[in-house]
Amino acid sequence: MIDEILKLKKEKGFVLLAHNYQLPEIQEVADFVGDSLQLALFASKVPERNILFLGVDFMAELIKALNPDKRVIVPDPGATCPMANTLTVEIVEKFKEEFPGVPFVLYVNSRIECKALADVICTSANAVEIVKKLPTDTVLFGPDKNLAEYVAERTGKKVIPVPGEEGFCPVHQFDPSSVDRVREAFPGVKVMVHPECPKAVRDKADFVGSTGQMEKYPTKEPSKVFAVGTESGMIHKLSKVYPEKVFVPLEEAVCENMKRNTLEKVLHALREERTEIVLPKDLIEKAKKPILRMFELLG
Ligand code: 13P
Ligand code: SF4
């Protein structure tokens, strides 16, 4: 199957881009594996006009919005992000009406229709920096309430979570006692967690960061063992980058949506050249503005 995927990819001029949470065998056939923003930026640099994207829908939409002239296909259009889906256009509009003049900061894990209504987009890697750089003391922030709380802690600003209590990633709701357990089992272990984790877990960790930041953390840390508080695919990614180090899961954490992509589906997608991500031009134009604002603020 792998041979046929590689052959078809070459023959048909496709580049395969995979998120860090994809199955190990999917990561192995991909040309590039990274976090959501790294993937969208990488897609802009490749000469291929055809992209087979392996992740979930909001990431594929981001790639298409930043590369409207490329053809983006996904093996399973049903692979989505339940947290992103907690936020709807109606909810965004309601909060904007209730808090006029308060900037709406939207996490990249969101639907493109919501992005079109945001003032600025952020990722888990740059959310703190983006909110710091905004000229107001209060911001609206969605859809992840845990990331919103983390940003408030780090910036000292008032961060209003939108939609509120229901905005969280089910995969990252670890128990704080797991941190104690890995520390006991692996003395000297460094614990890294994603900011989508609850505060009680973040507070006990040695490092809080996006998957892209987690990839860099072991470089500066002499420790041999790392506990990984994010989706299990990241263990494969880290083990490849640092073969001399040991990565253990903080808890078993599987994003079922990320894991909907299989080698069989990749092969089928390449054979059939579908399913293509199609977005209306005006939606792309509207969504691009807050994305470009993020790049401007980052400088
Ligand atoms: P990253 O942007 O850190 O890759 O995370 C995406 C995601 O879905 C986290 O659960
Ligand atoms: Fe969404 Fe959580 Fe899966 Fe990331 S891990 S895609 S935030 S459900």
Coordinates of N, CA and C and ligand atoms in Angstrom, one line a residue, residues 19-21 34-37 56 58-59 81 83 107-109 123-125 169 171-172 194 196 209-212 230-231 258, ligand 1:
H19 N -0.6 16.3 10.0 CA -0.5 16.9 11.4 C 0.2 15.9 12.3
N20 N 0.8 16.5 13.4 CA 1.6 15.7 14.4 C 0.7 14.6 15.0
Y21 N -0.6 14.7 15.0 CA -1.5 13.7 15.7 C -1.9 12.6 14.8
G34 N 3.7 18.4 10.8 CA 3.9 19.6 11.7 C 2.6 20.0 12.4
D35 N 2.6 21.2 13.0 CA 1.4 21.7 13.7 C 0.6 22.5 12.6
S36 N -0.6 22.9 13.1 CA -1.5 23.5 12.1 C -1.0 24.7 11.3
L37 N -0.3 25.6 12.0 CA 0.2 26.7 11.3 C 1.4 26.4 10.4
V56 N -7.5 17.3 10.4 CA -9.0 17.5 10.5 C -9.4 18.8 9.7
F58 N -10.7 21.8 9.9 CA -10.4 23.3 10.0 C -9.0 23.5 9.5
M59 N -8.1 22.5 9.7 CA -6.7 22.7 9.2 C -6.7 22.7 7.7
C81 N -13.2 18.7 14.2 CA -12.7 19.0 15.5 C -13.9 19.3 16.4
M83 N -14.2 20.4 19.3 CA -14.0 21.7 20.0 C -14.3 22.9 19.1
Y107 N -9.1 31.2 18.1 CA -8.1 30.2 18.0 C -8.2 29.5 16.7
V108 N -7.1 29.1 16.1 CA -7.1 28.5 14.8 C -8.0 27.3 14.7
N109 N -8.2 26.6 15.8 CA -9.1 25.5 15.9 C -10.6 26.0 15.9
T123 N -2.7 30.9 17.2 CA -2.5 29.4 17.4 C -2.2 29.3 18.9
S124 N -2.0 28.0 19.3 CA -1.7 27.8 20.7 C -0.2 28.3 21.0
A125 N 0.6 28.4 19.9 CA 2.0 28.8 20.0 C 2.1 30.3 20.2
C169 N -11.3 20.9 24.5 CA -10.9 19.7 23.7 C -11.1 18.4 24.6
V171 N -9.9 15.5 24.3 CA -8.7 14.7 24.3 C -7.7 15.2 25.3
H172 N -7.7 16.4 25.7 CA -6.7 17.0 26.6 C -7.2 17.2 28.0
H194 N 0.0 20.5 26.6 CA -0.6 21.4 25.6 C -1.4 22.4 26.4
E196 N -4.2 23.4 25.9 CA -5.6 23.0 25.9 C -6.0 22.1 27.2
G209 N 3.1 24.1 26.0 CA 3.3 24.6 24.7 C 2.5 23.9 23.6
S210 N 2.5 24.5 22.4 CA 1.8 23.9 21.3 C 2.6 22.6 20.8
T211 N 2.1 21.9 19.9 CA 2.9 20.7 19.4 C 4.2 21.1 18.8
G212 N 4.2 22.3 18.1 CA 5.4 22.8 17.5 C 6.4 23.2 18.5
T230 N -0.3 15.4 25.5 CA -1.1 15.8 24.3 C -1.5 14.5 23.5
E231 N -2.0 14.6 22.4 CA -2.5 13.5 21.6 C -1.4 12.5 21.3
M258 N -8.7 12.7 14.3 CA -7.4 12.6 13.7 C -7.1 11.2 13.1
Ligands
13P1 P1 -1.3 22.4 17.3 O1 -1.7 23.7 16.6 O2 -0.5 22.6 18.6 O3 -0.7 21.5 16.4 O4 -2.6 21.8 17.9 C1 -3.7 21.5 17.1 C2 -4.7 20.8 17.9 O5 -5.7 20.3 17.4 C3 -4.5 20.6 19.3 O6 -5.4 19.7 19.9

